[in-house]
PDB file of C-alpha atoms in Angstrom:
ATOM      1  CA  UNK A   1       2.868 -32.316  -9.763  1.00 78.00           C
ATOM      2  CA  UNK A   2       2.970 -35.929 -10.100  1.00 89.00           C
ATOM      3  CA  UNK A   3       2.931 -38.273  -7.197  1.00 92.00           C
ATOM      4  CA  UNK A   4       2.678 -42.140  -6.888  1.00 95.00           C
ATOM      5  CA  UNK A   5      -0.636 -43.944  -5.415  1.00 94.00           C
ATOM      6  CA  UNK A   6       0.633 -47.439  -4.008  1.00 95.00           C
ATOM      7  CA  UNK A   7      -2.750 -49.516  -3.990  1.00 95.00           C
ATOM      8  CA  UNK A   8      -3.361 -52.873  -2.204  1.00 95.00           C
ATOM      9  CA  UNK A   9      -6.200 -54.634  -3.119  1.00 96.00           C
ATOM     10  CA  UNK A  10      -8.091 -57.896  -1.443  1.00 97.00           C
ATOM     11  CA  UNK A  11     -10.895 -59.622  -2.606  1.00 98.00           C
ATOM     12  CA  UNK A  12     -13.253 -60.979   0.290  1.00 98.00           C
ATOM     13  CA  UNK A  13     -16.358 -63.312  -0.095  1.00 98.00           C
ATOM     14  CA  UNK A  14     -19.435 -61.816   1.104  1.00 98.00           C
ATOM     15  CA  UNK A  15     -19.514 -62.801   4.711  1.00 97.00           C
ATOM     16  CA  UNK A  16     -16.331 -65.208   4.269  1.00 98.00           C
ATOM     17  CA  UNK A  17     -12.505 -64.858   3.543  1.00 98.00           C
ATOM     18  CA  UNK A  18     -10.407 -63.513   1.304  1.00 98.00           C
ATOM     19  CA  UNK A  19     -10.332 -65.341  -2.211  1.00 98.00           C
ATOM     20  CA  UNK A  20      -6.850 -67.208  -1.695  1.00 98.00           C
ATOM     21  CA  UNK A  21      -5.754 -71.005  -1.391  1.00 97.00           C
ATOM     22  CA  UNK A  22      -9.317 -72.909  -1.516  1.00 97.00           C
ATOM     23  CA  UNK A  23     -11.244 -70.450  -3.506  1.00 98.00           C
ATOM     24  CA  UNK A  24     -12.249 -71.784  -6.967  1.00 98.00           C
ATOM     25  CA  UNK A  25      -9.380 -71.272  -9.652  1.00 97.00           C
ATOM     26  CA  UNK A  26      -7.505 -68.815  -7.697  1.00 98.00           C
ATOM     27  CA  UNK A  27      -4.967 -68.154 -10.464  1.00 97.00           C
ATOM     28  CA  UNK A  28      -7.343 -67.637 -12.875  1.00 97.00           C
ATOM     29  CA  UNK A  29      -8.731 -64.644 -11.162  1.00 98.00           C
ATOM     30  CA  UNK A  30      -8.284 -61.509 -13.372  1.00 97.00           C
ATOM     31  CA  UNK A  31      -7.600 -58.105 -11.662  1.00 98.00           C
ATOM     32  CA  UNK A  32      -7.182 -54.926 -13.191  1.00 97.00           C
ATOM     33  CA  UNK A  33      -7.055 -50.620 -12.934  1.00 96.00           C
ATOM     34  CA  UNK A  34      -8.105 -48.577 -15.606  1.00 90.00           C
ATOM     35  CA  UNK A  35      -4.866 -46.372 -16.929  1.00 86.00           C
ATOM     36  CA  UNK A  36      -5.157 -43.892 -19.842  1.00 80.00           C
ATOM     37  CA  UNK A  37      -8.657 -45.454 -20.714  1.00 83.00           C
ATOM     38  CA  UNK A  38      -6.819 -49.086 -20.723  1.00 89.00           C
ATOM     39  CA  UNK A  39      -6.913 -51.750 -18.373  1.00 92.00           C
ATOM     40  CA  UNK A  40      -3.738 -52.207 -16.579  1.00 93.00           C
ATOM     41  CA  UNK A  41      -3.356 -55.980 -15.164  1.00 96.00           C
ATOM     42  CA  UNK A  42      -2.675 -56.617 -11.506  1.00 97.00           C
ATOM     43  CA  UNK A  43      -0.886 -59.730 -10.463  1.00 96.00           C
ATOM     44  CA  UNK A  44      -3.259 -62.184  -8.184  1.00 97.00           C
ATOM     45  CA  UNK A  45      -1.492 -65.183  -7.741  1.00 95.00           C
ATOM     46  CA  UNK A  46      -1.011 -68.055  -5.404  1.00 96.00           C
ATOM     47  CA  UNK A  47       2.444 -68.130  -3.963  1.00 92.00           C
ATOM     48  CA  UNK A  48       4.558 -70.275  -1.360  1.00 90.00           C
ATOM     49  CA  UNK A  49       2.715 -70.181   2.261  1.00 92.00           C
ATOM     50  CA  UNK A  50      -0.126 -67.587   0.902  1.00 96.00           C
ATOM     51  CA  UNK A  51      -3.003 -67.655   3.320  1.00 97.00           C
ATOM     52  CA  UNK A  52      -6.479 -66.091   3.039  1.00 97.00           C
ATOM     53  CA  UNK A  53      -6.610 -64.004   5.939  1.00 96.00           C
ATOM     54  CA  UNK A  54      -7.007 -64.813   9.953  1.00 95.00           C
ATOM     55  CA  UNK A  55     -10.131 -64.723  11.683  1.00 95.00           C
ATOM     56  CA  UNK A  56     -10.633 -63.654  15.221  1.00 93.00           C
ATOM     57  CA  UNK A  57     -12.712 -61.819  17.682  1.00 92.00           C
ATOM     58  CA  UNK A  58     -10.455 -58.262  17.811  1.00 90.00           C
ATOM     59  CA  UNK A  59     -11.057 -55.576  15.423  1.00 90.00           C
ATOM     60  CA  UNK A  60      -7.284 -54.464  14.587  1.00 85.00           C
ATOM     61  CA  UNK A  61      -7.252 -50.875  13.850  1.00 78.00           C
ATOM     62  CA  UNK A  62      -4.350 -48.845  12.152  1.00 67.00           C
ATOM     63  CA  UNK A  63      -1.288 -48.150  13.880  1.00 59.00           C
ATOM     64  CA  UNK A  64       2.333 -46.653  12.978  1.00 53.00           C
ATOM     65  CA  UNK A  65       4.282 -49.705  11.619  1.00 48.00           C
ATOM     66  CA  UNK A  66       1.761 -52.331  11.838  1.00 50.00           C
ATOM     67  CA  UNK A  67       0.800 -54.331   8.723  1.00 51.00           C
ATOM     68  CA  UNK A  68      -2.674 -54.351   7.669  1.00 61.00           C
ATOM     69  CA  UNK A  69      -6.435 -53.508   9.403  1.00 86.00           C
ATOM     70  CA  UNK A  70      -9.244 -55.793  10.124  1.00 93.00           C
ATOM     71  CA  UNK A  71     -11.771 -55.929   7.110  1.00 94.00           C
ATOM     72  CA  UNK A  72     -14.733 -53.618   7.589  1.00 92.00           C
ATOM     73  CA  UNK A  73     -16.817 -56.598   6.610  1.00 95.00           C
ATOM     74  CA  UNK A  74     -16.960 -58.831   9.938  1.00 94.00           C
ATOM     75  CA  UNK A  75     -17.969 -62.754   9.822  1.00 95.00           C
ATOM     76  CA  UNK A  76     -21.098 -63.280  11.356  1.00 93.00           C
ATOM     77  CA  UNK A  77     -22.328 -66.662  12.722  1.00 92.00           C
ATOM     78  CA  UNK A  78     -25.942 -66.889  13.412  1.00 87.00           C
ATOM     79  CA  UNK A  79     -26.474 -68.974  16.836  1.00 81.00           C
ATOM     80  CA  UNK A  80     -29.546 -71.404  16.809  1.00 75.00           C
ATOM     81  CA  UNK A  81     -31.873 -69.382  19.201  1.00 69.00           C
ATOM     82  CA  UNK A  82     -34.146 -67.230  17.486  1.00 68.00           C
ATOM     83  CA  UNK A  83     -33.753 -63.597  17.759  1.00 71.00           C
ATOM     84  CA  UNK A  84     -30.300 -64.036  19.326  1.00 80.00           C
ATOM     85  CA  UNK A  85     -27.427 -61.636  18.225  1.00 87.00           C
ATOM     86  CA  UNK A  86     -24.828 -63.762  15.967  1.00 89.00           C
ATOM     87  CA  UNK A  87     -20.988 -64.326  16.926  1.00 90.00           C
ATOM     88  CA  UNK A  88     -19.166 -61.941  15.361  1.00 94.00           C
ATOM     89  CA  UNK A  89     -15.551 -62.247  14.222  1.00 95.00           C
ATOM     90  CA  UNK A  90     -13.125 -60.269  12.082  1.00 95.00           C
ATOM     91  CA  UNK A  91     -11.001 -61.171   9.271  1.00 96.00           C
ATOM     92  CA  UNK A  92      -7.380 -59.618   9.538  1.00 94.00           C
ATOM     93  CA  UNK A  93      -4.712 -59.977   6.549  1.00 94.00           C
ATOM     94  CA  UNK A  94      -0.989 -60.269   7.471  1.00 91.00           C
ATOM     95  CA  UNK A  95       2.211 -60.309   5.292  1.00 90.00           C
ATOM     96  CA  UNK A  96       1.249 -63.696   3.679  1.00 94.00           C
ATOM     97  CA  UNK A  97      -2.177 -62.841   2.922  1.00 96.00           C
ATOM     98  CA  UNK A  98      -2.959 -63.067  -1.150  1.00 97.00           C
ATOM     99  CA  UNK A  99      -3.848 -59.323  -2.589  1.00 97.00           C
ATOM    100  CA  UNK A 100      -2.779 -57.638  -5.505  1.00 97.00           C
ATOM    101  CA  UNK A 101      -0.866 -54.505  -5.359  1.00 96.00           C
ATOM    102  CA  UNK A 102      -0.125 -51.909  -8.207  1.00 96.00           C
ATOM    103  CA  UNK A 103       1.417 -48.285  -8.167  1.00 95.00           C
ATOM    104  CA  UNK A 104       0.067 -45.885 -10.363  1.00 94.00           C
ATOM    105  CA  UNK A 105       0.546 -42.326 -11.003  1.00 93.00           C
ATOM    106  CA  UNK A 106      -1.598 -39.380  -9.706  1.00 93.00           C
ATOM    107  CA  UNK A 107      -1.090 -36.127 -11.782  1.00 92.00           C
ATOM    108  CA  UNK A 108      -3.998 -34.224 -10.509  1.00 92.00           C
ATOM    109  CA  UNK A 109      -5.079 -33.182  -7.261  1.00 93.00           C
ATOM    110  CA  UNK A 110      -7.712 -35.558  -7.003  1.00 93.00           C
ATOM    111  CA  UNK A 111      -8.527 -38.879  -9.526  1.00 93.00           C
ATOM    112  CA  UNK A 112     -10.993 -41.427  -9.728  1.00 94.00           C
ATOM    113  CA  UNK A 113      -9.593 -44.735 -10.921  1.00 95.00           C
ATOM    114  CA  UNK A 114     -11.471 -47.997 -11.540  1.00 96.00           C
ATOM    115  CA  UNK A 115     -10.678 -51.667 -10.417  1.00 97.00           C
ATOM    116  CA  UNK A 116     -11.891 -54.319 -12.393  1.00 97.00           C
ATOM    117  CA  UNK A 117     -12.261 -58.108 -11.101  1.00 98.00           C
ATOM    118  CA  UNK A 118     -13.143 -61.151 -13.260  1.00 98.00           C
ATOM    119  CA  UNK A 119     -13.589 -64.362 -11.240  1.00 98.00           C
ATOM    120  CA  UNK A 120     -14.191 -67.633 -12.785  1.00 97.00           C
ATOM    121  CA  UNK A 121     -17.236 -70.058 -11.843  1.00 96.00           C
ATOM    122  CA  UNK A 122     -17.528 -73.688 -12.218  1.00 95.00           C
ATOM    123  CA  UNK A 123     -20.293 -73.184 -14.839  1.00 91.00           C
ATOM    124  CA  UNK A 124     -17.684 -71.194 -16.818  1.00 85.00           C
ATOM    125  CA  UNK A 125     -19.533 -67.759 -16.450  1.00 91.00           C
ATOM    126  CA  UNK A 126     -17.276 -65.509 -14.794  1.00 96.00           C
ATOM    127  CA  UNK A 127     -18.452 -63.093 -12.286  1.00 97.00           C
ATOM    128  CA  UNK A 128     -17.411 -59.502 -13.265  1.00 97.00           C
ATOM    129  CA  UNK A 129     -16.972 -56.543 -10.642  1.00 98.00           C
ATOM    130  CA  UNK A 130     -16.021 -53.304 -10.515  1.00 97.00           C
ATOM    131  CA  UNK A 131     -15.282 -50.811  -7.961  1.00 96.00           C
ATOM    132  CA  UNK A 132     -14.060 -47.310  -7.980  1.00 95.00           C
ATOM    133  CA  UNK A 133     -11.157 -45.631  -6.287  1.00 94.00           C
ATOM    134  CA  UNK A 134     -10.716 -41.941  -5.386  1.00 95.00           C
ATOM    135  CA  UNK A 135      -7.044 -40.831  -5.109  1.00 94.00           C
ATOM    136  CA  UNK A 136      -5.317 -37.827  -4.309  1.00 93.00           C
ATOM    137  CA  UNK A 137      -1.904 -36.279  -4.166  1.00 93.00           C
ATOM    138  CA  UNK A 138      -1.690 -35.976  -0.523  1.00 91.00           C
ATOM    139  CA  UNK A 139      -1.909 -39.580   0.162  1.00 91.00           C
ATOM    140  CA  UNK A 140       0.541 -42.165  -1.012  1.00 92.00           C
ATOM    141  CA  UNK A 141      -0.990 -45.741   0.419  1.00 92.00           C
ATOM    142  CA  UNK A 142      -4.353 -47.010   0.023  1.00 93.00           C
ATOM    143  CA  UNK A 143      -6.146 -50.424   0.363  1.00 92.00           C
ATOM    144  CA  UNK A 144      -9.145 -51.489  -1.199  1.00 94.00           C
ATOM    145  CA  UNK A 145     -11.580 -54.467  -0.405  1.00 96.00           C
ATOM    146  CA  UNK A 146     -13.574 -55.643  -3.334  1.00 98.00           C
ATOM    147  CA  UNK A 147     -17.030 -58.043  -1.773  1.00 98.00           C
ATOM    148  CA  UNK A 148     -17.469 -61.026  -3.727  1.00 98.00           C
ATOM    149  CA  UNK A 149     -20.879 -62.068  -3.480  1.00 98.00           C
ATOM    150  CA  UNK A 150     -22.458 -65.523  -4.137  1.00 98.00           C
ATOM    151  CA  UNK A 151     -21.630 -69.000  -3.106  1.00 98.00           C
ATOM    152  CA  UNK A 152     -19.266 -71.804  -4.771  1.00 98.00           C
ATOM    153  CA  UNK A 153     -21.465 -74.442  -5.644  1.00 98.00           C
ATOM    154  CA  UNK A 154     -18.993 -77.725  -7.044  1.00 97.00           C
ATOM    155  CA  UNK A 155     -19.884 -81.566  -7.984  1.00 95.00           C
ATOM    156  CA  UNK A 156     -17.926 -83.722  -6.248  1.00 94.00           C
ATOM    157  CA  UNK A 157     -15.893 -86.467  -7.781  1.00 91.00           C
ATOM    158  CA  UNK A 158     -16.998 -90.016  -7.110  1.00 87.00           C
ATOM    159  CA  UNK A 159     -13.853 -90.731  -4.831  1.00 88.00           C
ATOM    160  CA  UNK A 160     -15.153 -88.333  -2.282  1.00 87.00           C
ATOM    161  CA  UNK A 161     -19.085 -89.626  -2.254  1.00 88.00           C
ATOM    162  CA  UNK A 162     -20.145 -91.811   0.543  1.00 89.00           C
ATOM    163  CA  UNK A 163     -22.095 -94.747  -0.557  1.00 89.00           C
ATOM    164  CA  UNK A 164     -25.682 -93.793  -0.830  1.00 91.00           C
ATOM    165  CA  UNK A 165     -27.224 -95.138  -3.609  1.00 93.00           C
ATOM    166  CA  UNK A 166     -29.694 -93.021  -6.073  1.00 95.00           C
ATOM    167  CA  UNK A 167     -28.633 -90.083  -4.593  1.00 97.00           C
ATOM    168  CA  UNK A 168     -27.446 -86.558  -6.055  1.00 97.00           C
ATOM    169  CA  UNK A 169     -24.665 -84.412  -4.405  1.00 97.00           C
ATOM    170  CA  UNK A 170     -23.339 -81.238  -4.465  1.00 98.00           C
ATOM    171  CA  UNK A 171     -20.860 -79.063  -2.559  1.00 98.00           C
ATOM    172  CA  UNK A 172     -21.941 -75.744  -1.152  1.00 98.00           C
ATOM    173  CA  UNK A 173     -18.936 -73.161  -0.188  1.00 98.00           C
ATOM    174  CA  UNK A 174     -18.233 -69.690   0.563  1.00 98.00           C
ATOM    175  CA  UNK A 175     -16.972 -67.944  -2.456  1.00 98.00           C
ATOM    176  CA  UNK A 176     -13.445 -68.052  -0.727  1.00 98.00           C
ATOM    177  CA  UNK A 177     -13.649 -72.014  -0.667  1.00 97.00           C
ATOM    178  CA  UNK A 178     -14.347 -72.133   3.237  1.00 97.00           C
ATOM    179  CA  UNK A 179     -16.394 -75.188   4.148  1.00 96.00           C
ATOM    180  CA  UNK A 180     -19.928 -75.640   5.801  1.00 96.00           C
ATOM    181  CA  UNK A 181     -20.248 -77.739   9.086  1.00 94.00           C
ATOM    182  CA  UNK A 182     -22.743 -78.024  11.832  1.00 90.00           C
ATOM    183  CA  UNK A 183     -21.384 -75.887  14.297  1.00 76.00           C
ATOM    184  CA  UNK A 184     -18.424 -77.762  15.395  1.00 75.00           C
ATOM    185  CA  UNK A 185     -15.264 -75.727  16.788  1.00 76.00           C
ATOM    186  CA  UNK A 186     -14.165 -72.728  14.590  1.00 78.00           C
ATOM    187  CA  UNK A 187     -17.045 -73.611  12.355  1.00 86.00           C
ATOM    188  CA  UNK A 188     -18.145 -69.893  10.996  1.00 94.00           C
ATOM    189  CA  UNK A 189     -20.405 -71.058   8.441  1.00 96.00           C
ATOM    190  CA  UNK A 190     -23.361 -73.768   9.830  1.00 93.00           C
ATOM    191  CA  UNK A 191     -25.171 -75.532   7.919  1.00 94.00           C
ATOM    192  CA  UNK A 192     -28.590 -74.233   8.994  1.00 92.00           C
ATOM    193  CA  UNK A 193     -27.665 -71.052   7.524  1.00 94.00           C
ATOM    194  CA  UNK A 194     -28.043 -72.556   4.279  1.00 97.00           C
ATOM    195  CA  UNK A 195     -31.125 -73.746   2.124  1.00 98.00           C
ATOM    196  CA  UNK A 196     -30.137 -76.180  -0.816  1.00 98.00           C
ATOM    197  CA  UNK A 197     -32.420 -77.717  -3.497  1.00 98.00           C
ATOM    198  CA  UNK A 198     -32.328 -78.808  -6.843  1.00 98.00           C
ATOM    199  CA  UNK A 199     -34.698 -79.485 -10.062  1.00 98.00           C
ATOM    200  CA  UNK A 200     -33.849 -83.073 -11.254  1.00 98.00           C
ATOM    201  CA  UNK A 201     -34.577 -83.541 -15.035  1.00 97.00           C
ATOM    202  CA  UNK A 202     -34.921 -87.277 -16.381  1.00 95.00           C
ATOM    203  CA  UNK A 203     -34.347 -88.626 -19.558  1.00 94.00           C
ATOM    204  CA  UNK A 204     -38.307 -89.056 -20.145  1.00 91.00           C
ATOM    205  CA  UNK A 205     -38.870 -85.361 -19.939  1.00 90.00           C
ATOM    206  CA  UNK A 206     -39.973 -85.055 -16.541  1.00 91.00           C
ATOM    207  CA  UNK A 207     -38.759 -83.182 -13.752  1.00 95.00           C
ATOM    208  CA  UNK A 208     -39.211 -82.808  -9.835  1.00 96.00           C
ATOM    209  CA  UNK A 209     -37.939 -80.467  -7.041  1.00 97.00           C
ATOM    210  CA  UNK A 210     -35.616 -81.936  -4.516  1.00 98.00           C
ATOM    211  CA  UNK A 211     -34.556 -80.278  -1.051  1.00 98.00           C
ATOM    212  CA  UNK A 212     -30.834 -81.326  -0.177  1.00 98.00           C
ATOM    213  CA  UNK A 213     -29.619 -81.744   3.591  1.00 97.00           C
ATOM    214  CA  UNK A 214     -26.312 -81.670   5.134  1.00 97.00           C
ATOM    215  CA  UNK A 215     -24.341 -85.147   4.911  1.00 95.00           C
ATOM    216  CA  UNK A 216     -22.144 -84.773   7.754  1.00 93.00           C
ATOM    217  CA  UNK A 217     -18.949 -83.176   9.365  1.00 92.00           C
ATOM    218  CA  UNK A 218     -17.109 -86.106   7.734  1.00 92.00           C
ATOM    219  CA  UNK A 219     -17.736 -84.509   4.340  1.00 94.00           C
ATOM    220  CA  UNK A 220     -17.844 -80.703   5.172  1.00 95.00           C
ATOM    221  CA  UNK A 221     -20.171 -78.787   2.744  1.00 97.00           C
ATOM    222  CA  UNK A 222     -21.334 -81.664   1.147  1.00 97.00           C
ATOM    223  CA  UNK A 223     -25.490 -81.779   0.510  1.00 98.00           C
ATOM    224  CA  UNK A 224     -27.371 -84.494  -0.795  1.00 97.00           C
ATOM    225  CA  UNK A 225     -30.980 -85.796  -1.907  1.00 98.00           C
ATOM    226  CA  UNK A 226     -32.406 -89.373  -2.832  1.00 97.00           C
ATOM    227  CA  UNK A 227     -33.921 -89.543  -6.042  1.00 96.00           C
ATOM    228  CA  UNK A 228     -35.868 -92.739  -7.660  1.00 93.00           C
ATOM    229  CA  UNK A 229     -33.373 -93.748 -10.164  1.00 94.00           C
ATOM    230  CA  UNK A 230     -30.447 -92.008 -10.634  1.00 94.00           C
ATOM    231  CA  UNK A 231     -29.611 -94.112 -13.981  1.00 94.00           C
ATOM    232  CA  UNK A 232     -32.453 -92.177 -15.314  1.00 95.00           C
ATOM    233  CA  UNK A 233     -31.346 -88.614 -14.381  1.00 96.00           C
ATOM    234  CA  UNK A 234     -30.538 -86.205 -17.212  1.00 97.00           C
ATOM    235  CA  UNK A 235     -29.836 -83.163 -15.419  1.00 97.00           C
ATOM    236  CA  UNK A 236     -29.789 -81.452 -12.251  1.00 98.00           C
ATOM    237  CA  UNK A 237     -29.576 -77.558 -11.538  1.00 98.00           C
ATOM    238  CA  UNK A 238     -28.913 -77.236  -8.066  1.00 98.00           C
ATOM    239  CA  UNK A 239     -29.261 -73.864  -6.257  1.00 98.00           C
ATOM    240  CA  UNK A 240     -28.368 -72.571  -2.601  1.00 98.00           C
ATOM    241  CA  UNK A 241     -29.005 -69.655  -0.497  1.00 98.00           C
ATOM    242  CA  UNK A 242     -27.467 -68.373   2.628  1.00 97.00           C
ATOM    243  CA  UNK A 243     -29.734 -66.945   4.957  1.00 95.00           C
ATOM    244  CA  UNK A 244     -27.998 -64.614   6.735  1.00 93.00           C
ATOM    245  CA  UNK A 245     -26.349 -62.786   3.656  1.00 95.00           C
ATOM    246  CA  UNK A 246     -28.511 -63.397   0.838  1.00 96.00           C
ATOM    247  CA  UNK A 247     -25.451 -65.315  -1.126  1.00 98.00           C
ATOM    248  CA  UNK A 248     -26.693 -67.197  -3.766  1.00 98.00           C
ATOM    249  CA  UNK A 249     -25.034 -69.937  -6.000  1.00 97.00           C
ATOM    250  CA  UNK A 250     -25.769 -72.233  -8.635  1.00 97.00           C
ATOM    251  CA  UNK A 251     -24.524 -75.264 -10.607  1.00 97.00           C
ATOM    252  CA  UNK A 252     -26.002 -77.167 -13.417  1.00 97.00           C
ATOM    253  CA  UNK A 253     -24.595 -80.804 -13.730  1.00 96.00           C
ATOM    254  CA  UNK A 254     -25.011 -83.050 -16.842  1.00 95.00           C
ATOM    255  CA  UNK A 255     -25.703 -86.775 -15.654  1.00 92.00           C
ATOM    256  CA  UNK A 256     -26.098 -88.007 -19.035  1.00 87.00           C
ATOM    257  CA  UNK A 257     -22.605 -88.295 -19.854  1.00 77.00           C
TER     258      UNK A 257
END
C-alpha cells in the first residue's frame, strides 16, 4: 500500500519569528527533502502579502478546521529585574505565513525522511541544517518546524548612519530580521539581552577590542563604538551574543576599500 504525506515546513529563528519578509536574502534559502537518495527541492519563496507569523500571548492548539498551531518554541523577553520570569509570547502562522510544502509517497508502514535547509548569510558562508521526519501510512498531514540558530549581523549603508565621526557600526538582528530595541511597545528583543563587540585591525598592523553600545530606537538594531581614526582602520570583525538564547553572530567588514 502506498499513501501520500503532505508536509508543511516552517523555518523559525531561535527565539524569533519565521524566516520571511525581513530575513536575509529569503529567496535564496534552499529547502529540500531526500527522496530515493536524492534531494528533492521544496519551494520557499516570498509571495505577495506573505508574513513571518504573528506574535501573541495565547498558545493556539489544534482544533478541527483551524489553520496551523502556535510554534512549540515561545518568544521569551527577559525583564530588567534580576531573577524575574521573562515575558512569554507565542508565534502562530496563518494562511499567509511563509513556509515550504511538499507531498511525498510513503510506501512502507513507517519511513524516515531528511529535510535539508541552506540559509545564506552576509559573509557568504551558508548555514546548513538537517532535520529528520518520521512518516507513517496512517497519517497524511505533517507540520515540521526547523529551528535556525544564530544572529544576523549586517553592515549599514552610509545613508542609514547617524552623524558620529570616527565610529564603527553594525546592525544586530534576529535571524528572521526582527529588530532589537530598548523596550518600546511590541519590543520582543531588548538591547540589554545582547552583547556586541568588535576586533578592530588598523593599517599599521595593530588591533584593539571594542564594546559596542546600542545607538537609539530611532535606528533599531544599530550598535556602535568610537575608534581613534576611522581612516586608519583596515578590517573589523564584529561578534554578537544573545544572553537568553546563546545565539551568536559575526560579521567581518573590510574598511580598506
